[in-house]
Every structure is written in structure tokens, then in C-alpha cells.
Coordinates of C-alpha atoms in Angstrom, one line a residue:
M1 CA -16.8 -17.0 97.8
K2 CA -19.9 -18.2 96.1
K3 CA -20.0 -15.2 93.8
L4 CA -16.3 -15.6 92.9
V5 CA -16.9 -18.9 91.1
P6 CA -19.4 -17.6 88.6
A7 CA -17.3 -14.5 88.0
I8 CA -14.2 -16.5 87.1
F9 CA -16.3 -18.8 85.0
V10 CA -17.7 -15.8 83.0
L11 CA -14.1 -14.5 82.5
S12 CA -12.9 -17.8 81.2
L13 CA -15.8 -17.9 78.7
M14 CA -14.8 -14.4 77.6
A15 CA -11.2 -15.6 76.9
C16 CA -12.4 -18.2 74.4
K17 CA -11.9 -17.2 70.8
E18 CA -14.6 -19.4 69.3
K19 CA -17.9 -17.9 68.5
N20 CA -20.1 -18.3 71.6
D21 CA -23.7 -17.2 71.9
D22 CA -23.3 -17.1 75.7
K23 CA -20.4 -14.6 75.6
V24 CA -20.8 -11.9 78.2
K25 CA -20.7 -8.4 76.9
E26 CA -20.2 -6.7 80.3
V27 CA -19.7 -7.7 83.9
D28 CA -22.7 -8.0 86.2
K29 CA -21.8 -5.2 88.6
N30 CA -24.6 -6.0 91.1
G31 CA -22.3 -8.5 93.0
S32 CA -19.3 -10.0 91.3
V33 CA -15.5 -10.1 91.1
E34 CA -13.9 -9.1 87.9
T35 CA -10.4 -10.4 87.3
K36 CA -8.0 -9.1 84.7
V37 CA -4.7 -10.8 83.8
H38 CA -2.1 -9.3 81.5
I39 CA 1.4 -10.5 80.8
A40 CA 4.0 -8.1 79.3
H41 CA 7.6 -8.7 78.2
L42 CA 10.0 -6.9 80.5
N43 CA 13.3 -8.0 78.8
D44 CA 14.8 -11.1 77.2
S45 CA 14.7 -13.1 80.4
L46 CA 11.7 -11.7 82.4
D47 CA 8.0 -11.1 81.9
V48 CA 5.6 -9.2 84.3
M49 CA 2.2 -10.6 85.1
N50 CA -0.3 -8.0 86.2
T51 CA -3.4 -9.4 88.0
E52 CA -6.2 -7.1 89.0
H53 CA -9.4 -8.0 90.9
I54 CA -12.3 -5.6 91.0
F55 CA -15.0 -6.2 93.5
W56 CA -18.5 -5.0 92.5
V57 CA -21.3 -4.5 95.0
K58 CA -24.6 -2.9 94.0
N59 CA -23.1 -1.3 90.9
K60 CA -20.2 0.2 92.9
D61 CA -16.5 -0.6 92.5
V62 CA -15.9 -1.2 96.2
K63 CA -12.3 -2.5 96.1
R64 CA -9.5 -3.1 93.7
V65 CA -6.6 -5.4 94.4
A66 CA -3.7 -5.4 92.0
R67 CA -0.6 -7.6 92.0
L68 CA 2.6 -7.5 89.9
D69 CA 4.7 -10.6 89.6
T70 CA 8.0 -11.0 87.8
I71 CA 8.1 -14.4 86.0
P72 CA 10.7 -16.0 83.8
A73 CA 10.3 -15.3 80.1
L74 CA 9.8 -18.3 77.8
G75 CA 12.4 -17.2 75.3
F76 CA 12.0 -17.0 71.5
T77 CA 10.8 -19.3 68.7
N78 CA 11.3 -19.1 65.0
E79 CA 8.2 -18.5 62.8
Q80 CA 7.9 -18.6 59.1
G81 CA 6.5 -15.3 57.7
E82 CA 6.5 -13.0 54.7
N83 CA 8.3 -9.6 54.7
S84 CA 6.9 -6.4 53.1
S85 CA 8.5 -7.4 49.7
G86 CA 6.6 -10.7 49.7
Q87 CA 9.6 -12.9 50.3
D88 CA 9.4 -15.8 52.7
T89 CA 11.6 -15.3 55.8
T90 CA 12.1 -16.7 59.3
L91 CA 11.2 -14.4 62.1
K92 CA 12.4 -14.6 65.7
V93 CA 9.3 -14.1 67.9
R94 CA 8.9 -14.1 71.7
K95 CA 6.9 -16.9 73.2
N96 CA 3.8 -16.0 75.1
Y97 CA 2.3 -17.6 78.2
Q98 CA -1.1 -19.3 77.8
I99 CA -3.5 -18.3 80.6
F100 CA -5.8 -20.9 82.2
I101 CA -8.1 -20.1 85.1
T102 CA -9.1 -23.0 87.3
V103 CA -12.2 -22.6 89.5
N104 CA -12.8 -25.1 92.4

């Protein structure tokens, strides 16, 4: 459990879009848990969240745990944009979930 906390913290730093000198380029595979979260649109009313945990011990991928969850879609929003002709237009765009990882 003690190694899970730093691994999740490192992943949350990697998700930041701001320039960060402490950004990790690769996972420490000597002893860590790598977690990947991806949400894809299934249809107008449902999204699918794929969560994968990879357990690294002494540079070996010793176990992978994957989970798929069907979750409600957030619907659509209208965004102002410009089409290929340079004209302003209103676009209907799917809303995306924000992902927050809490470590305790």
C-alpha cells in the first residue's frame, strides 16, 4: 500500500498540462503501481471508463488488473467555432468527464 500512494501521486502530476520540471518521463518499474484511466463515448447516453492497474516488481510486469465500467454520458454542449470556410458557427460537442485521483 505504501508504494501505491507515490505511484498515484506521480500519475496525477503527469496529468497536469502546465509545464512542470518534476514531470515523470517513465514509471519506476522497480516497485510501483501504474494506473491508466481512459473514458470513451459509447453512444449518446453512455460512456465507458477503462481503468487498468499494472503492478511492477523488479522491472517485471507481474500483474495487470483491468476494469470496464459503463457510466452515464454527460450529453452535449454548444461551442463557438470556425468552419473550413472561415465562417463562425456553433458546434454541438460531447462533454467529457474530468478525471481526479484522490490519494489518502
